Coordinates of C-alpha atoms in Angstrom, one line a residue:
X30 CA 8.5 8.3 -5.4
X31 CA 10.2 6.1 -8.1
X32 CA 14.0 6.6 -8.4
X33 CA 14.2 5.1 -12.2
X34 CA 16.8 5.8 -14.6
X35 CA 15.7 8.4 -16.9
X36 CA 13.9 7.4 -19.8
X37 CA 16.2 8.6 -22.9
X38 CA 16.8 8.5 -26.7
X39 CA 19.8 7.0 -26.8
X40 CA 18.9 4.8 -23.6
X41 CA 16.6 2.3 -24.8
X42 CA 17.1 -0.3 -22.8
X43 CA 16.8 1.6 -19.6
X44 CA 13.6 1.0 -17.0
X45 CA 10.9 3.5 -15.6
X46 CA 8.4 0.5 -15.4
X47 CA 8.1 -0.3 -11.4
X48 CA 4.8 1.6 -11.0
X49 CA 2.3 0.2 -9.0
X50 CA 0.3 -2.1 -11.2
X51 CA 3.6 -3.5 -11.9
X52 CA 4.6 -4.1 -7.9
X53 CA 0.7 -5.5 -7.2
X54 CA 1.1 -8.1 -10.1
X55 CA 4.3 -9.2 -9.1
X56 CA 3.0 -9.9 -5.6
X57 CA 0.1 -11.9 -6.5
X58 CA 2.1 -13.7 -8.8
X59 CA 5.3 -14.4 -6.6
X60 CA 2.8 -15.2 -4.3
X61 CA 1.0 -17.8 -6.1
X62 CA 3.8 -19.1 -7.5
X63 CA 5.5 -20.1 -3.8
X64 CA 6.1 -23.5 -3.2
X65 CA 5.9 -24.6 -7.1
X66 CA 8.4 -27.3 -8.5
X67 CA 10.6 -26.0 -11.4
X68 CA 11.4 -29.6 -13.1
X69 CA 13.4 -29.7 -16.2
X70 CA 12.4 -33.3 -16.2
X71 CA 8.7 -32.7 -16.7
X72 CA 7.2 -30.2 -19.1
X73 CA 6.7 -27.9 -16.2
X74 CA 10.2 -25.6 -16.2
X75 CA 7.9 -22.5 -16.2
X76 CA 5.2 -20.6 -14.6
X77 CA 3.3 -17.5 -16.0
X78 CA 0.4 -15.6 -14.9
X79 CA -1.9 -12.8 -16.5
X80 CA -2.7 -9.5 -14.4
X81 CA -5.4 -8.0 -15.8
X82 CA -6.2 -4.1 -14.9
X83 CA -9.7 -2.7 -16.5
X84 CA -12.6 -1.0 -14.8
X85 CA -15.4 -2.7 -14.5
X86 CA -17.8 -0.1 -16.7
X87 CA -16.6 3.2 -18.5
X88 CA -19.0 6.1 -18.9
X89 CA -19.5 6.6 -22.5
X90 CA -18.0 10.3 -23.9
X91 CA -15.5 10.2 -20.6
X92 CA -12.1 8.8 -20.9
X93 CA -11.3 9.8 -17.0
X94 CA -13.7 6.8 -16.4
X95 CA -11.4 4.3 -18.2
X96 CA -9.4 4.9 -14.4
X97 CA -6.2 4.6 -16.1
X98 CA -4.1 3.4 -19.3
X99 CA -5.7 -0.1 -19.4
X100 CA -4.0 -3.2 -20.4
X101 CA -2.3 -6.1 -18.8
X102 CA 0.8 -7.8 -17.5
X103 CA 2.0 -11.1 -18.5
X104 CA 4.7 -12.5 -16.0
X105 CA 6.8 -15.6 -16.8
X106 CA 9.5 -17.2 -14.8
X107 CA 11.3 -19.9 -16.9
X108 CA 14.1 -22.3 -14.9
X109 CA 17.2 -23.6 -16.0
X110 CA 17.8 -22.2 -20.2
X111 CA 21.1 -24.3 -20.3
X112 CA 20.6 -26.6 -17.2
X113 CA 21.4 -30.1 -17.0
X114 CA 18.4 -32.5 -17.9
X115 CA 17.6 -33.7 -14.7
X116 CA 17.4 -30.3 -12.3
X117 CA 14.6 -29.2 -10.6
X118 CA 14.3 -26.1 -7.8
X119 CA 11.4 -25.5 -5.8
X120 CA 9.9 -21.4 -6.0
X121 CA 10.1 -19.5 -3.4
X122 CA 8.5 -16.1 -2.7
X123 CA 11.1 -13.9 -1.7
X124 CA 13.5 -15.3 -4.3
X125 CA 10.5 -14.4 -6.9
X126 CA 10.3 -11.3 -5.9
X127 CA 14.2 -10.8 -5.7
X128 CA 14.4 -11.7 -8.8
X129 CA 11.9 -9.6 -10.5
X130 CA 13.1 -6.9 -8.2
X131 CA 16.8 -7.0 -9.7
X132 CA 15.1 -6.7 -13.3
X133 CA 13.3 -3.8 -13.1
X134 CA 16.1 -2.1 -10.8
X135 CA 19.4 -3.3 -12.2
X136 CA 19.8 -4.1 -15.4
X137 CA 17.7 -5.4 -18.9
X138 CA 19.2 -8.4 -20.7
X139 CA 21.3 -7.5 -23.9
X140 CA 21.6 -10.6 -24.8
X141 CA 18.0 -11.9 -25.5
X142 CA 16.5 -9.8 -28.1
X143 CA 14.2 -11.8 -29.5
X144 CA 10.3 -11.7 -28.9
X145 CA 10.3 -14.6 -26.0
X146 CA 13.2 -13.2 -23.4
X147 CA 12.8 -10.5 -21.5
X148 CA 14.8 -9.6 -18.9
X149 CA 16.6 -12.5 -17.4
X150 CA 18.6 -12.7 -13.9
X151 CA 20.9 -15.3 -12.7
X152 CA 20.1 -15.7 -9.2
X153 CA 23.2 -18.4 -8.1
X154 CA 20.2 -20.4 -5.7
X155 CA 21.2 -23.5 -7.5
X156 CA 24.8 -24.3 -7.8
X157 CA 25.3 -27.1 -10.4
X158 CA 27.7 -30.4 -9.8
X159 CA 29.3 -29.5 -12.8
X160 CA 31.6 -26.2 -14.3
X161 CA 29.5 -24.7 -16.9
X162 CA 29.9 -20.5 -17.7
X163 CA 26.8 -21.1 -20.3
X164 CA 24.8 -22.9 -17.4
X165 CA 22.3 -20.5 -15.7
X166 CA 19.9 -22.0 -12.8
X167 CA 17.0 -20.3 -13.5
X168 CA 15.3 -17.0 -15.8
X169 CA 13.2 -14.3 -15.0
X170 CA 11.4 -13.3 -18.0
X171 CA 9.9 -10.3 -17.4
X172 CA 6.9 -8.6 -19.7
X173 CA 6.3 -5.2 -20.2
X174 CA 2.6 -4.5 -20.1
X175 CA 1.3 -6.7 -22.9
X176 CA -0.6 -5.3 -25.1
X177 CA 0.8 -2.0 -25.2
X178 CA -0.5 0.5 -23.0
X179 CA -0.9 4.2 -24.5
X180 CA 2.1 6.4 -24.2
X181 CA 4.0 4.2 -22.9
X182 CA 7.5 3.2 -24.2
X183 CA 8.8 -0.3 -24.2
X184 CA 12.1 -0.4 -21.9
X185 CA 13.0 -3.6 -21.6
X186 CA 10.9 -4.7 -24.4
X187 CA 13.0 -5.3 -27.4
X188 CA 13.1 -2.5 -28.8
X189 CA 9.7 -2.2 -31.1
X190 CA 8.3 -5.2 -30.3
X191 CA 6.1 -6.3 -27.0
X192 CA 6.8 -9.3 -24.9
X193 CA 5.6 -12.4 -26.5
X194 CA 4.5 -14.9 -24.2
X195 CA 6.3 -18.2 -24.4
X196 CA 4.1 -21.0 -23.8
X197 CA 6.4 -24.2 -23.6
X198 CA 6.4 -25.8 -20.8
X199 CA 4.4 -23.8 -18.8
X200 CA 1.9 -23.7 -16.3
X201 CA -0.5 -20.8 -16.2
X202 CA -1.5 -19.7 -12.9
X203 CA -5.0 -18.3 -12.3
X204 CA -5.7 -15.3 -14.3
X205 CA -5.9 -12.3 -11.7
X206 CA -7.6 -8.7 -12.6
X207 CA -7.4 -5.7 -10.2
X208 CA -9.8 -2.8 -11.4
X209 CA -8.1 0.8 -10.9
X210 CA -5.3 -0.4 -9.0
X211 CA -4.0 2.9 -7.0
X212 CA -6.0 5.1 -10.2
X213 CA -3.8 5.3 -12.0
X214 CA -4.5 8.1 -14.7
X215 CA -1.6 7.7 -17.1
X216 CA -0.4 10.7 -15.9
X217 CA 0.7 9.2 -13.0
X218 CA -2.3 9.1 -10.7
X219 CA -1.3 8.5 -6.9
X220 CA 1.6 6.9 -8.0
X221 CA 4.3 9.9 -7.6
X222 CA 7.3 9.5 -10.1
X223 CA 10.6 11.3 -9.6
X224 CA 10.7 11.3 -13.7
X225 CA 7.8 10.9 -15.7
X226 CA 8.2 8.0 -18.2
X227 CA 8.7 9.9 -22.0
X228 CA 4.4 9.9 -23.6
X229 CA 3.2 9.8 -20.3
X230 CA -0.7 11.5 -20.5
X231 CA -1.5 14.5 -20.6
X232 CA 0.4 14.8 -23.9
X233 CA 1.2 17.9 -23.4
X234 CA 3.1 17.8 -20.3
X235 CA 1.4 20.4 -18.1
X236 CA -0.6 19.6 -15.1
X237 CA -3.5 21.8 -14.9
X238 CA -6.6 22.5 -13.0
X239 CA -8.5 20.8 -15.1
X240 CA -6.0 17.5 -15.3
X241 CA -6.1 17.5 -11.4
X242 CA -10.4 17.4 -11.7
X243 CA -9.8 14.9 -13.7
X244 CA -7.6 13.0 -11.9
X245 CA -9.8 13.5 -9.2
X246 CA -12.7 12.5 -10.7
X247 CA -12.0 9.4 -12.0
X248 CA -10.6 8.3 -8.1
X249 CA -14.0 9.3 -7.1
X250 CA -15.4 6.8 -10.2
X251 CA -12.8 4.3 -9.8
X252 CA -14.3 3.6 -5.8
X253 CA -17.9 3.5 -6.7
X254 CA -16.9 1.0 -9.7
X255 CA -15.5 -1.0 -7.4
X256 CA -11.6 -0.3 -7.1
X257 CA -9.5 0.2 -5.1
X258 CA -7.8 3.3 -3.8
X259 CA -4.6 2.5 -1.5
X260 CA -5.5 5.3 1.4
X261 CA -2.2 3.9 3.2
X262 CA 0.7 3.2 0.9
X263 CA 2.4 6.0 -0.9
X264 CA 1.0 8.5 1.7
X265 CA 3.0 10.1 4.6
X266 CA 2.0 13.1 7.0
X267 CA 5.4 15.4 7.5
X268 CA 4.6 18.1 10.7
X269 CA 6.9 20.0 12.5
X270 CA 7.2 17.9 15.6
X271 CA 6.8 14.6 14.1
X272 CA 6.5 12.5 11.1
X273 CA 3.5 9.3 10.4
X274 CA 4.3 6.8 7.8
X275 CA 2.4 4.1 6.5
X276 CA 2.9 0.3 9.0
X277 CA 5.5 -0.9 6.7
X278 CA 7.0 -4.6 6.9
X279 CA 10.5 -3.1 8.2
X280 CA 8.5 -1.5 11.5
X281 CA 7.5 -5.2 12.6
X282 CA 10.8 -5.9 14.7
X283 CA 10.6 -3.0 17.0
X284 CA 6.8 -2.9 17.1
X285 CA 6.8 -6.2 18.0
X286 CA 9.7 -5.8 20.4
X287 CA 7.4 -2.4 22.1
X288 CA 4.7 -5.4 22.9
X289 CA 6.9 -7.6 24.8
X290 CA 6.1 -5.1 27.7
X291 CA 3.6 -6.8 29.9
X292 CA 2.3 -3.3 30.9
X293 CA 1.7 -2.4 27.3
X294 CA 0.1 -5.6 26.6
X295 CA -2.4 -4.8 29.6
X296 CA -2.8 -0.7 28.3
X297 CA -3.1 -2.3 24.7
X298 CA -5.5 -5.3 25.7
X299 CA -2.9 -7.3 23.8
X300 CA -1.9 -10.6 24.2
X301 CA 1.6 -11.3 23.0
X302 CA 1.9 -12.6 19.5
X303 CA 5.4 -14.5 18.1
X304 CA 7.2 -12.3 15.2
X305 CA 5.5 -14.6 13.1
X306 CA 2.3 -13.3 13.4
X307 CA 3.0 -9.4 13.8
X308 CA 4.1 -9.8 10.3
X309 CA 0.7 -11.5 9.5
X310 CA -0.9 -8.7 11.5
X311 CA 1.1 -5.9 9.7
X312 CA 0.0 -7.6 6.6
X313 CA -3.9 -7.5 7.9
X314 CA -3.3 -3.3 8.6
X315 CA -2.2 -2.9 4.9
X316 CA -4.9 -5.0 3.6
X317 CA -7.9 -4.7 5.4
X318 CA -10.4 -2.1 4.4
X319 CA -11.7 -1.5 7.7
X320 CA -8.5 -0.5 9.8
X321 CA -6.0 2.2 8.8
X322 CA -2.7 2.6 11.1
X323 CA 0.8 4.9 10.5
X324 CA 3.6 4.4 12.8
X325 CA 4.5 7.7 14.6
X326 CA 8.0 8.6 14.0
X327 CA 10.2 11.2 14.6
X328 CA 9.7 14.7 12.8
X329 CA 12.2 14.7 9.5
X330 CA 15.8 16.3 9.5
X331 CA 15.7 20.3 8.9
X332 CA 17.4 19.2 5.2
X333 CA 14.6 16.9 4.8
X334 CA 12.0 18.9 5.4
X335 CA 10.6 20.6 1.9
X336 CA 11.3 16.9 0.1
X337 CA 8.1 16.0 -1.6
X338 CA 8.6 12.3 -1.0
X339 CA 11.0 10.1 1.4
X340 CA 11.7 6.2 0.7
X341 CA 10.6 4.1 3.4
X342 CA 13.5 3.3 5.9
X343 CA 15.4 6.6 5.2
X344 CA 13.9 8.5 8.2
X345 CA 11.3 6.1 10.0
X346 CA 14.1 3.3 11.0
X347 CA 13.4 1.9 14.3
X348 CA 15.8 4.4 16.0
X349 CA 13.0 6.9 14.5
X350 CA 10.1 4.9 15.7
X351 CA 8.4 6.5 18.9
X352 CA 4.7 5.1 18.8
X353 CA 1.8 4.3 16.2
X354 CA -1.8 5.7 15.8
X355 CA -4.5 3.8 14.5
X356 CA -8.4 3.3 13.7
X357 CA -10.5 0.9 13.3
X358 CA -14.0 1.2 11.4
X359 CA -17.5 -0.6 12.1
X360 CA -21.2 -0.1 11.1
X361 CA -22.5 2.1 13.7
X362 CA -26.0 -0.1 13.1
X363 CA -23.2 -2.6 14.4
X364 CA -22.3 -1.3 17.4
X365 CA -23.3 -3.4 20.2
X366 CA -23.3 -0.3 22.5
X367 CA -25.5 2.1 20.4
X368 CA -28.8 1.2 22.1
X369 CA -29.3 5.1 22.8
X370 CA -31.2 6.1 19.8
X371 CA -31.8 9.9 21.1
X372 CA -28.3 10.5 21.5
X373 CA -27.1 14.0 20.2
X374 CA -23.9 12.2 18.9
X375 CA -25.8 9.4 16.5
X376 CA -29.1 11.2 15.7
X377 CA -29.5 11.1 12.2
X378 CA -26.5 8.8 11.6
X379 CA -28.0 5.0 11.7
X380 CA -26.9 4.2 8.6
X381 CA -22.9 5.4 9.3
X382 CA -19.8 4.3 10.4
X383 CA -18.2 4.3 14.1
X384 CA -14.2 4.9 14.2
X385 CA -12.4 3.9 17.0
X386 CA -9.3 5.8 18.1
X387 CA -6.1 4.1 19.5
X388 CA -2.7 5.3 20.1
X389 CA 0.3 4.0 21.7
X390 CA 4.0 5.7 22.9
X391 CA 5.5 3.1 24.4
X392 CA 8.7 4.4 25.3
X393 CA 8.8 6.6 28.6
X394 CA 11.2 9.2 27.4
X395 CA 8.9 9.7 24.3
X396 CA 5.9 10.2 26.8
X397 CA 4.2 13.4 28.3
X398 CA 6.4 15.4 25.7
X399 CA 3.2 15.8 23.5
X400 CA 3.3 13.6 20.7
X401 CA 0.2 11.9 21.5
X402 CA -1.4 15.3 20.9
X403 CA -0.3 16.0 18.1
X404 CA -0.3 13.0 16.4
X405 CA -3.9 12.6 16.9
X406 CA -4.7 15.8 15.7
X407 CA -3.0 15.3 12.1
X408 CA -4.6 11.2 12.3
X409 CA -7.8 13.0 12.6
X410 CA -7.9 15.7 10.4
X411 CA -6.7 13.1 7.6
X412 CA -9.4 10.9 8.5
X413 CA -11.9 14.1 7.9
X414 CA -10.4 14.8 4.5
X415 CA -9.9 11.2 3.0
X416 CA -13.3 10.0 4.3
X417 CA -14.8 9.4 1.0
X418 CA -12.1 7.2 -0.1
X419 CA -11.8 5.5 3.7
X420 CA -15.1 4.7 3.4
X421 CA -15.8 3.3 0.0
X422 CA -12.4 1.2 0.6
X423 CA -14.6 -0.3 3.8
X424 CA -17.5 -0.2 1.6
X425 CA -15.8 -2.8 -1.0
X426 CA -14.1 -4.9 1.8
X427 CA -17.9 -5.4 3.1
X428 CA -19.6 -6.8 0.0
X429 CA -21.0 -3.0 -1.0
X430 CA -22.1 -3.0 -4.3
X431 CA -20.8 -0.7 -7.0
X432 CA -22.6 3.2 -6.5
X433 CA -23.5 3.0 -3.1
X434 CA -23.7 6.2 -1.4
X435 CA -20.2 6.4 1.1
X436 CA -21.3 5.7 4.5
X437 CA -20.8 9.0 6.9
X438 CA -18.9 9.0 9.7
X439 CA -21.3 9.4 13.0
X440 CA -18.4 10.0 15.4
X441 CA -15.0 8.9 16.9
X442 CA -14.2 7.1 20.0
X443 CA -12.1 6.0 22.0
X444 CA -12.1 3.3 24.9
X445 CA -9.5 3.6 27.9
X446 CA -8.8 2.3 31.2
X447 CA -10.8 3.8 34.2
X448 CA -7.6 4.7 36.1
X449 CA -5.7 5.6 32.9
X450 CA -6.3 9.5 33.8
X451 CA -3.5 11.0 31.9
X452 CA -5.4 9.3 28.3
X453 CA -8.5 10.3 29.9
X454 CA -7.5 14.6 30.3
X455 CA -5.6 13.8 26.5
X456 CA -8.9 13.2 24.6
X457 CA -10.9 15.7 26.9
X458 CA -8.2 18.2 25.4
X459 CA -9.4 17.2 21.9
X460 CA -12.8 17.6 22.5
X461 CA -14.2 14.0 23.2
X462 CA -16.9 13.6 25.9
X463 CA -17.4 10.5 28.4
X464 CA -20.8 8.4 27.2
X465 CA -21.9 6.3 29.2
X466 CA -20.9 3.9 32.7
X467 CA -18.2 2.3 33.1
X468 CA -18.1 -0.7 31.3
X469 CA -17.9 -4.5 32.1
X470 CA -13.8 -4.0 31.7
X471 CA -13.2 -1.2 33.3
X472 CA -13.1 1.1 30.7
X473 CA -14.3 4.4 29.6
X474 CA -16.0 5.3 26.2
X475 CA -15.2 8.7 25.2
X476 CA -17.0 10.6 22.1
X477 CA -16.1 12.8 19.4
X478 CA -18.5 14.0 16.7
X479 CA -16.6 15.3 13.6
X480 CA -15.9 18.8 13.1
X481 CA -12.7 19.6 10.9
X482 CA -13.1 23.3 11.6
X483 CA -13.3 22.5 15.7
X484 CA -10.7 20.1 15.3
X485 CA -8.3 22.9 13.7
X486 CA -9.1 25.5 16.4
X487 CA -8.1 23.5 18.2
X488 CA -4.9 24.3 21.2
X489 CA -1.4 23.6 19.3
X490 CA -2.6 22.5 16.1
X491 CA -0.7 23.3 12.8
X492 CA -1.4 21.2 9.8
X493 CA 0.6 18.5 8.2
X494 CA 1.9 17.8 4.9
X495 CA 1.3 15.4 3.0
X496 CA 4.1 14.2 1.4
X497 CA 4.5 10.5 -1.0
X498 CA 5.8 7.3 0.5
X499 CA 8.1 5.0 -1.3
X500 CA 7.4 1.5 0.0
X501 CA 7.8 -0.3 -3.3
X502 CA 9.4 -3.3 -1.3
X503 CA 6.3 -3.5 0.6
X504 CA 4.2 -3.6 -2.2
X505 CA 6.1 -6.3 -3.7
X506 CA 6.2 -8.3 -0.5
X507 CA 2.6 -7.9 0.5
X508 CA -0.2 -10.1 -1.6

């Protein structure tokens, strides 16, 4: 949930801007920008880039189609205002992001109120040969969504004018458009605010039934149109004995530290990665419409525990850390193993999708205490009630084209180790079946066919809350 100053009358120049089509054009921008040469020499002492946000199509007669206030973001970072002639400093990612970090969170710039300058930070990177108070290294110029989108007010805009984009001496990165980025809905779609930003739609400030059809009916357009709906960010699962949270950036240390265990790495079928590539592996989980993972933490603090949203790090530190769950999807036309046409599990389902189950608690205290149990249970009955938007995120990370029907889900399964008995009685527990031999590796397929009301009945299970997820760091961080 964003923690933003309160948008007031007599505030004007204060922020409730970092939503999510904010964070994802800052990434793809910081991103694109790494490595670039800020040259005060050449005529190259700024870079910009355009984020574009509209659906591909809108249904005629309904606005819920439009998938949010549309509009764009223009982003401009300008070097050395002030700086002697013959600097230069080379872009980094992180210190873009930093940057446009500290100017939605800290402060807007009083001191530019003109129609160029936004807000503008002084990061220190570059420390100048010379004593100069009016010598700043570089700028951050940072636009408000230009042109205006509806109901929204412009903090850090100037006042009553928009961000004017500033063309000298800049290069223009690639134009980038994201259709229905999160779905948004202008009044706040999956993107939870602690304070709503003053116009924000419905206009009259109530949340009804019939604004939360239409919210949901325009993420259910918004997939079939082709955008994108993030199933893992801004989501966490609160239960009574334990807590999942989305595979943030923060979690790589210790997950990567639980792997250095050669017994893991055999129960895992792992092979040991350098930190270096966990991170580009935790990136591939975020990302990657066919694989959805939480980290399994431990349950939140008896104060904690009617909060509606937690920020990421608060209660799923390291300390907290006790496992992860994850699944990975597949075409179950795909599936190397499905040669068994008859079977009761995939009759009727050729034209689905296979999810396969893992789950790892690495540390023996942790173990045979039940997690594993439980934490399946709420993975699975959240897989049951976000299939639709699971699968058309899979569907678009294929090459499906706009409309297609969402794939069903034929079954879950799970592969593990012949000798592995204790995983073995776990998944019997939940209701999966053995298929087949024993394969080439030693390992046993187990079944599942979906059934949300079996699933449910089933021993020990108590539903989890759903509850939102601040990871705005991660969002920034993550192209």
């Amino acid at each position: 949930m964003h923690q933003g100053v309160r948008p007031d009358d007599d505030m004007p120049l204060a922020h409730c801007i970092a939503n999510t089509f904010m964070d994802h054009a800052v990434a793809l921008f910081c991103n694109d920008a790494n490595g670039l040469v800020l040259d005060l020499k050449m005529p190259n002492n700024s870079v910009a880039m355009t984020y574009a946000y509209w659906p591909p199509a809108r249904n005629p007669g309904k606005d819920y189609y439009d998938c949010g206030e549309t509009g764009q973001v223009y982003l401009q970072i300008g070097f050395g205002l002030g700086a002697p002639s013959d600097t230069s400093y080379t872009l980094s990612t992180s210190a873009c992001v930093r940057g446009l970090q500290t100017v939605y969170n800290v402060d807007c710039d009083g001191q530019h109120k003109d129609n160029k300058h936004g807000g503008q930070l002084d990061l220190g990177a570059y420390k100048p040969q010379i004593e100069d108070k009016d010598w700043n290294d570089h700028l951050f110029y940072l636009a408000d969504p230009n042109p205006p989108l509806e109901g929204r007010n412009p903090y850090c805009s100037n006042g009553m004018w928009r961000f004017t984009p500033n063309a000298e001496n800049t290069n223009f990165l690639p134009k980038q458009t994201d259709n229905c980025y999160d779905v948004h809905l202008g009044f706040g779609g999956d993107d939870k605010w602690s304070v709503k930003p003053k116009g924000w739609k419905p206009s009259n400030n109530k949340f009804d039934a019939d604004d939360m059809k239409a919210h949901n009916d325009a993420k259910e357009a918004c997939v079939k149109l082709g955008g994108k709906y993030d199933k893992k960010g801004g989501t966490a699962l609160s239960h009574p004995r334990l807590l999942l949270v989305p595979y943030s950036t923060h979690h790589v240390s210790t997950y990567h530290q639980w792997l250095q265990s050669p017994s893991l790495q055999q129960l895992t079928a792992s092979e040991p990665l350098s930190l270096d590539e966990e991170y580009a592996m935790q990136r591939s989980w975020r990302q990657d419409g066919d694989k959805l993972t939480f980290i399994i933490c431990l349950p939140l603090i008896d104060t904690a525990r009617d909060l509606s949203s937690i920020r990421s790090g608060d209660f799923d530190s390291g300390e907290q850390m006790i496992g992860d769950v994850n699944l990975f999807l597949s075409k179950l036309d795909d599936d190397d193993d499905e040669d068994d046409v008859d079977d009761e599990a995939s009759e009727g389902d050729g034209d689905g999708l296979v999810g396969e189950l893992e789950i790892m608690i690495p540390s023996p205290s942790h173990q045979r205490k039940g997690y594993a149990r439980t934490a399946l249970q709420v993975f699975m009955a959240y897989i049951l009630t976000h299939w639709s938007e699971i699968a058309a995120e899979f569907a678009g990370s294929k090459g499906g084209v706009k409309g297609d029907e969402v794939r069903k889900l034929g079954y879950l399964r799970v592969k593990i180790g012949e000798g592995n008995v204790a995983s073995v009685k776990l998944f019997e527990g939940l209701g999966f079946e053995r298929h087949g031999e024993v394969n080439y590796f030693g390992e046993v397929e187990m079944r599942w066919r979906p059934d949300l009301q079996h699933l449910q009945a089933g021993r020990g299970y108590e539903a989890a809350r759903e509850i939102g997820y601040d990871d705005s760091s991660e969002r920034l961080m993550s192209s």
